Every structure is written in structure tokens, then in C-alpha cells.
Coordinates of C-alpha atoms in Angstrom, one line a residue:
X1 CA 12.2 13.1 21.6
X2 CA 9.7 10.5 22.6
X3 CA 10.9 7.7 24.8
X4 CA 11.0 4.5 22.6
X5 CA 9.8 2.4 25.6
X6 CA 6.5 4.3 25.7
X7 CA 5.2 3.2 22.2
X8 CA 2.6 0.5 21.7
X9 CA 4.9 -1.1 19.2
X10 CA 7.6 -1.5 21.9
X11 CA 5.1 -2.7 24.5
X12 CA 3.4 -5.2 22.2
X13 CA 6.6 -6.6 20.7
X14 CA 8.0 -7.1 24.2
X15 CA 5.0 -9.4 25.0
X16 CA 6.1 -12.0 22.4
X17 CA 7.6 -14.4 24.9
X18 CA 4.5 -14.5 27.0
X19 CA 2.3 -14.8 23.9
X20 CA 4.0 -17.9 22.6
X21 CA 4.2 -19.6 25.9
X22 CA 0.4 -19.1 26.1
X23 CA 0.0 -20.3 22.5
X24 CA 2.0 -23.5 23.1
X25 CA 0.0 -24.5 26.1
X26 CA -3.4 -23.7 24.5
X27 CA -2.7 -25.3 21.2
X28 CA -0.8 -28.4 22.2
X29 CA -3.7 -31.0 22.0
X30 CA -5.0 -29.4 18.8
X31 CA -1.6 -29.5 17.1
X32 CA -1.2 -33.2 18.1
X33 CA -4.6 -34.0 16.6
X34 CA -4.0 -32.0 13.4
X35 CA -0.5 -33.6 13.0
X36 CA -2.0 -37.1 13.3
X37 CA -4.7 -36.2 10.7
X38 CA -2.1 -34.9 8.2
X39 CA 0.1 -37.9 8.6
X40 CA -2.8 -40.3 8.0
X41 CA -4.0 -38.4 4.9
X42 CA -1.1 -36.3 3.6
X43 CA -2.0 -33.4 1.3
X44 CA -0.3 -33.2 -2.1
X45 CA 0.7 -29.7 -1.4
X46 CA 0.1 -26.6 0.8
X47 CA -1.4 -23.4 -0.4
X48 CA -0.9 -20.3 1.8
X49 CA -3.3 -17.3 1.7
X50 CA -2.1 -14.1 3.3
X51 CA -1.2 -10.4 2.9
X52 CA 1.4 -8.1 4.5
X53 CA 3.3 -9.4 7.5
X54 CA 1.2 -12.6 7.4
X55 CA 2.4 -13.2 3.9
X56 CA 6.0 -12.9 5.2
X57 CA 5.0 -15.7 7.7
X58 CA 3.8 -17.6 4.6
X59 CA 7.3 -17.3 3.1
X60 CA 8.7 -18.7 6.3
X61 CA 6.1 -21.6 6.0
X62 CA 7.3 -22.4 2.4
X63 CA 10.9 -23.0 3.5
X64 CA 9.9 -24.7 6.7
X65 CA 7.4 -27.2 5.2
X66 CA 9.5 -27.9 2.1
X67 CA 12.7 -28.5 4.0
X68 CA 11.3 -30.3 7.0
X69 CA 8.2 -32.1 5.5
X70 CA 9.1 -32.4 1.8
X71 CA 5.7 -30.9 0.9
X72 CA 5.4 -28.4 -1.9
X73 CA 4.2 -25.1 -0.5
X74 CA 3.1 -22.2 -2.6
X75 CA 1.5 -18.8 -2.0
X76 CA -2.0 -18.1 -3.5
X77 CA -2.6 -14.8 -5.3
X78 CA -5.7 -13.6 -3.5
X79 CA -6.8 -11.4 -6.5
X80 CA -7.4 -14.6 -8.6
X81 CA -10.4 -15.3 -6.4
X82 CA -11.4 -11.9 -5.2
X83 CA -11.0 -9.9 -8.4
X84 CA -11.0 -12.3 -11.3
X85 CA -13.5 -14.7 -9.7
X86 CA -11.4 -17.7 -10.9
X87 CA -10.4 -20.8 -9.0
X88 CA -7.9 -23.7 -9.4
X89 CA -8.0 -27.4 -8.7
X90 CA -7.0 -27.6 -5.0
X91 CA -8.2 -31.2 -4.4
X92 CA -6.1 -33.0 -1.8
X93 CA -4.3 -29.9 -0.8
X94 CA -4.1 -28.0 2.5
X95 CA -4.9 -24.3 2.4
X96 CA -3.5 -22.2 5.3
X97 CA -5.1 -18.8 5.8
X98 CA -2.8 -16.6 8.0
X99 CA -4.3 -13.4 9.3
X100 CA -4.2 -11.2 12.4
X101 CA -7.8 -9.9 11.9
X102 CA -9.3 -12.8 10.0
X103 CA -11.6 -10.5 8.0
X104 CA -9.8 -9.2 4.9
X105 CA -12.2 -9.9 2.0
X106 CA -9.6 -11.1 -0.4
X107 CA -8.1 -13.6 2.0
X108 CA -11.6 -14.9 2.7
X109 CA -12.3 -15.2 -1.0
X110 CA -9.0 -17.1 -1.6
X111 CA -9.7 -19.5 1.2
X112 CA -13.3 -20.0 0.0
X113 CA -12.0 -20.7 -3.5
X114 CA -9.5 -23.2 -2.1
X115 CA -12.2 -25.0 -0.1
X116 CA -14.6 -25.1 -3.0
X117 CA -11.7 -26.6 -5.1
X118 CA -11.3 -29.5 -2.7
X119 CA -8.7 -28.3 -0.1
X120 CA -8.8 -28.8 3.6
X121 CA -8.5 -25.5 5.3
X122 CA -6.7 -24.3 8.5
X123 CA -6.9 -20.7 9.8
X124 CA -4.0 -19.3 11.8
X125 CA -5.7 -16.2 13.2
X126 CA -5.5 -13.9 16.1
X127 CA -9.2 -13.0 16.3
X128 CA -10.8 -16.4 17.1
X129 CA -14.3 -15.1 16.4
X130 CA -13.4 -13.8 12.9
X131 CA -15.0 -14.9 9.6
X132 CA -11.8 -16.7 8.6
X133 CA -11.9 -18.8 11.7
X134 CA -15.6 -19.5 11.4
X135 CA -15.2 -20.8 7.8
X136 CA -12.1 -22.9 8.2
X137 CA -12.1 -26.7 8.8
X138 CA -9.5 -26.3 11.6
X139 CA -8.3 -23.3 13.6
X140 CA -5.0 -22.6 15.2
X141 CA -5.5 -19.4 17.3
X142 CA -2.4 -17.2 17.6
X143 CA -3.3 -16.1 21.2
X144 CA -1.4 -12.8 20.7
X145 CA -4.1 -10.8 22.4
X146 CA -5.1 -7.3 21.3
X147 CA -2.5 -5.6 19.0
X148 CA -3.2 -1.9 18.8
X149 CA -0.1 -0.6 17.1
X150 CA -0.5 -0.4 13.3
X151 CA 2.8 -2.3 13.0
X152 CA 2.3 -6.1 13.5
X153 CA 4.9 -7.5 15.9
X154 CA 3.8 -10.0 18.4
X155 CA 1.2 -11.4 16.0
X156 CA 3.9 -12.0 13.4
X157 CA 6.0 -13.9 15.8
X158 CA 3.0 -15.8 17.0
X159 CA 2.3 -16.8 13.3
X160 CA 5.9 -18.1 13.0
X161 CA 5.6 -20.1 16.2
X162 CA 2.2 -21.5 15.2
X163 CA 3.8 -22.7 11.9
X164 CA 6.8 -24.2 13.7
X165 CA 4.4 -26.0 16.1
X166 CA 2.3 -27.2 13.2
X167 CA 5.4 -28.5 11.3
X168 CA 6.8 -30.2 14.4
X169 CA 3.5 -31.9 15.1
X170 CA 2.9 -32.9 11.5
X171 CA 6.4 -34.4 11.2
X172 CA 6.4 -35.8 14.7
X173 CA 9.8 -34.0 15.0
X174 CA 10.7 -34.3 18.6
X175 CA 13.9 -32.2 18.2
X176 CA 12.0 -29.2 16.8
X177 CA 9.2 -29.5 19.3
X178 CA 11.8 -29.6 22.2
X179 CA 13.6 -26.6 20.8
X180 CA 10.3 -24.7 20.7
X181 CA 9.9 -25.2 24.4
X182 CA 13.0 -23.0 24.9
X183 CA 11.7 -20.3 22.6
X184 CA 10.0 -18.1 25.2
X185 CA 13.2 -17.6 27.2
X186 CA 15.2 -17.1 24.0
X187 CA 12.8 -14.4 22.9
X188 CA 13.3 -12.6 26.2
X189 CA 17.0 -12.7 25.6
X190 CA 16.6 -11.5 22.1
X191 CA 14.5 -8.6 23.3
X192 CA 17.4 -7.5 25.5
X193 CA 20.0 -7.6 22.7
X194 CA 21.6 -4.3 21.8
X195 CA 21.1 -3.4 18.1
X196 CA 22.0 0.3 18.7
X197 CA 24.6 0.1 15.8
X198 CA 21.7 -0.4 13.4
X199 CA 19.9 2.7 14.7
X200 CA 23.0 4.8 14.5
X201 CA 24.0 3.6 11.0
X202 CA 20.5 4.0 9.5
X203 CA 19.4 7.3 11.2
X204 CA 20.3 9.3 8.0
X205 CA 20.1 6.5 5.5
X206 CA 18.0 6.9 2.3
X207 CA 17.6 3.3 1.4
X208 CA 19.0 -0.2 1.9
X209 CA 18.6 -3.9 1.0
X210 CA 17.5 -6.4 3.5
X211 CA 19.0 -9.8 2.8
X212 CA 18.0 -13.3 3.9
X213 CA 18.1 -16.8 2.4
X214 CA 16.1 -20.0 3.0
X215 CA 14.1 -20.0 6.1
X216 CA 15.4 -16.5 7.0
X217 CA 14.0 -14.8 3.9
X218 CA 10.6 -14.3 5.4
X219 CA 12.0 -12.2 8.2
X220 CA 14.0 -10.2 5.7
X221 CA 10.8 -9.4 4.0
X222 CA 9.2 -8.4 7.3
X223 CA 12.1 -6.2 8.3
X224 CA 12.0 -4.4 4.9
X225 CA 8.3 -3.7 5.4
X226 CA 8.8 -2.3 8.9
X227 CA 11.5 0.0 7.7
X228 CA 9.1 1.5 5.2
X229 CA 6.1 1.4 7.5
X230 CA 7.5 2.8 10.7
X231 CA 10.8 4.6 9.7
X232 CA 10.0 6.2 6.4
X233 CA 13.0 4.3 5.0
X234 CA 12.9 2.6 1.6
X235 CA 14.0 -0.9 2.0
X236 CA 13.8 -3.8 -0.4
X237 CA 14.1 -7.5 0.6
X238 CA 16.2 -9.9 -1.6
X239 CA 17.4 -13.4 -1.3
X240 CA 21.2 -13.6 -0.9
X241 CA 21.2 -15.4 -4.3
X242 CA 18.9 -13.0 -6.2
X243 CA 20.6 -9.8 -5.1
X244 CA 23.6 -10.8 -7.2
X245 CA 21.4 -10.6 -10.4
X246 CA 21.5 -6.8 -11.0
X247 CA 20.6 -5.2 -7.6
X248 CA 24.2 -5.5 -6.4
X249 CA 25.0 -2.5 -8.7
X250 CA 23.5 -0.1 -6.1
X251 CA 25.4 -1.5 -3.1
X252 CA 28.2 0.6 -1.7
X253 CA 29.2 3.0 1.1
X254 CA 26.0 5.0 0.8
X255 CA 23.7 2.0 0.3
X256 CA 24.0 -0.5 3.2
X257 CA 22.8 -4.0 3.7
X258 CA 21.1 -5.6 6.6
X259 CA 21.6 -9.3 6.5
X260 CA 19.8 -12.0 8.4
X261 CA 22.0 -15.1 8.8
X262 CA 21.0 -18.4 10.4
X263 CA 23.4 -21.2 11.2
X264 CA 22.2 -23.7 8.5
X265 CA 23.1 -24.7 5.0
X266 CA 22.7 -21.1 3.8
X267 CA 25.3 -19.7 6.1
X268 CA 28.3 -20.2 3.8
X269 CA 26.7 -18.3 0.9
X270 CA 25.6 -15.5 3.2
X271 CA 29.2 -15.2 4.5
X272 CA 30.6 -15.1 1.0
X273 CA 28.1 -12.3 0.0
X274 CA 29.0 -10.2 3.1
X275 CA 32.7 -10.6 2.5
X276 CA 32.4 -9.5 -1.1
X277 CA 30.4 -6.4 -0.2
X278 CA 32.8 -5.5 2.7
X279 CA 35.7 -5.9 0.3
X280 CA 34.0 -3.4 -2.1
X281 CA 33.7 -0.8 0.7
X282 CA 30.1 -1.5 1.4
X283 CA 28.4 -1.1 4.8
X284 CA 26.9 -4.4 6.1
X285 CA 25.0 -5.1 9.3
X286 CA 24.6 -8.8 10.1
X287 CA 22.2 -10.5 12.4
X288 CA 24.3 -13.3 13.6
X289 CA 28.0 -14.1 13.1
X290 CA 29.7 -11.5 10.9
X291 CA 32.9 -11.6 8.9
X292 CA 35.6 -9.0 9.6
X293 CA 34.5 -5.5 8.5
X294 CA 30.8 -6.1 9.0
X295 CA 28.8 -5.0 12.0
X296 CA 27.5 -7.9 14.0
X297 CA 24.1 -7.6 15.6
X298 CA 23.7 -10.1 18.5
X299 CA 20.9 -12.6 19.1
X300 CA 20.7 -15.8 21.2
X301 CA 21.9 -19.1 19.6
X302 CA 19.1 -21.5 18.8
X303 CA 17.8 -24.2 16.6
X304 CA 18.3 -22.9 13.0
X305 CA 14.5 -22.9 12.3
X306 CA 14.0 -20.7 15.4
X307 CA 16.9 -18.3 14.9
X308 CA 14.9 -16.1 12.4
X309 CA 12.2 -15.5 15.0
X310 CA 14.7 -14.4 17.5
X311 CA 16.4 -12.1 15.0
X312 CA 13.1 -10.4 14.1
X313 CA 12.3 -9.9 17.8
X314 CA 15.6 -8.0 18.3
X315 CA 15.0 -6.1 15.1
X316 CA 11.5 -4.9 16.3
X317 CA 13.1 -3.1 19.3
X318 CA 15.7 -1.5 17.0
X319 CA 13.1 -0.5 14.4
X320 CA 11.0 1.1 17.1
X321 CA 14.0 3.2 18.3
X322 CA 15.0 4.0 14.7
X323 CA 11.5 5.3 13.9
X324 CA 11.6 7.8 16.7
X325 CA 15.2 8.8 15.9
X326 CA 14.1 9.6 12.4
X327 CA 11.2 11.7 13.6
X328 CA 8.3 9.3 13.2
X329 CA 5.8 7.7 15.5
X330 CA 5.8 3.9 14.9
X331 CA 2.3 3.6 16.3
X332 CA 0.9 6.1 13.7
X333 CA 2.5 5.5 10.3
X334 CA 1.2 8.0 7.7
X335 CA -1.6 6.8 5.5
X336 CA -1.9 3.4 7.2
X337 CA -4.6 1.6 9.3
X338 CA -4.3 -1.4 11.5
X339 CA -6.7 -3.6 9.5
X340 CA -6.3 -3.4 5.7
X341 CA -9.4 -4.9 4.1
X342 CA -8.3 -5.4 0.5
X343 CA -10.8 -6.9 -2.0

């Protein structure tokens, strides 16, 4: 069996702490300037344009911007521009294009449509010389460096930290910005967390739900994708509220839950859901504090807006190990390529 520590996925995910330390230093003046611009001329809303893991970062952005800035944030459907050739009124809006490669045709089309409709545009992109960066009004480079594994890891975390940095700068939120300074060390601690119980429990699993709520829902989406992408394991992400509307019928001893829990206003509802599933004899793994009967997966304590990033970092290490345990190579998922250029 291949050593999990030898995969590109393992090596690249393990670089996340250094990536964001580099990102904070390089982007500090830019974030300050963009924040001042947005405070002086606030947009009436934010439109996110992304696919795949980047779109899961956009889900994180929705909850982050709406809860901490009070600015309505919605996800664009790229096909509206790239396939239907239609556009909407985006005057006085801010369009965020989030991409590792910065060259997917449908994201470019969506951002062009937003710009032609009157939006200001910002590119959060890892490839600074990409078409997306060239066409945006402002650029926040992710500074993740080359990412060769098909599975995005450090670039996803870099997208989350860029969004947190942007939100902190825009809101002039000194508490959030100060908390971000501790994030590199917390990511190192998260990378060292032992999530072996997840690997052991899911080695023979056929499917599961991945649950989050609020600002943690985006990392639940990301974890579900990684299960499918690297482990050949069908996983579906649900909000802790939405899973009660029908999907709960599948939950039981043979259909586990992985739950992402952050210590904010969503925690009580998460705890209630976990307790209900445990009482029904279901298997539940919880990133964070877990009620009796559930399996707790550790991660460092942090500001609630930063906790999901630490949880997904610990998850990446476990997913890499689970992939190999299930007989896959996480660097070479079947039928997938690193850059997906959808139209």
C-alpha cells in the first residue's frame, strides 16, 4: 500500500500554513486599499462566479459577507452567460471571480457579463498571469504556488483566507484580522490532528451525508466533493436544516454522517441533529465537540469564522489516507483533469 505521505495531495495540503502566511504579507496593502474603496462606495450586492472547489469557497463567502457585512451575496450561474448568452443588471454590484487557474471559459464569460452589466470585478486567482486576472478591475492573488495534484487543497484554503482577509479589510474588523494572524500556526496544528477514526469508519462505506450549517456549509460541500473525487465514495452535502426534509430517511447504522460544527449560533442546532441521529442508532463523526455516542474529530479552537478552514485542513489529511486505504491514488482520480475548462 502506498505511503500516504508520498502523495502530491498530502504534500500540497501540508503547505497551507506557509501559503497563507505568504498571502497575508503580500496582499496586506492591497486589501487595505480595496476595503477603503468598498467602504466609500458600497456595492448593493456581491455576485460570486466559480466552479468546483472554488464554488464551495463562494458558499463560504455568502455566509461570511452576509453575516459580517450585511451585504446580499449570491452565486452566478455561469451557463447564463456562457451558454445562453444572457446577462442581468449588475450595476452597483461587486463580482468576485474565484478560480485556481483563472482560465475556465464559463467563469470568464460570467465575469465579462457582470462587468458589462455594470459591476466592479475582483479576481481571486492563483495564476496571476491568467485571463481572469487580466480582465478584472482588481486582483487578490492566492499565492498558493503550483498545485499539481488534481484535488485542490491549498488553493481552496487560500481562497478562504483571501475571502476572510477581504471581509476583515472591508468591514475594518480588527478582531477578525487579528484572528487571521494566528491562522498559519493553527493550520499547522490542524494538519497534525488525528482523524484516523474517520479513515477506519469509512474504509468500507458505500455512501454518507456531509453536514454543515452557516459558514461551515461550504467546507461540507468541499469534503463531499473530495470523497467522490479521491475516495470513490458517494457523499452528498446538506445543511443541517435541509437534511431533515426527506434525506434523513436514509440515515442509520449503514449510512453515516460527517458533521462540521463551528462554535457559533449554529452549534445548538447541529448538536440537536447529532443527538437525534445517535439516538436512532446512526453513526456520526463530528469535527468539533461531539455529544455522547458520536465520534469526535479534533481540531484547534479558533475564531468561529476560521474554524471551518482548520477543519477542512485536518480533513484533507484524512481524505488522502482514506483514498489510499480504499485502493485509489488521490493524485490521479479516474476521468478527471487538474484544469476543467467548461463552456
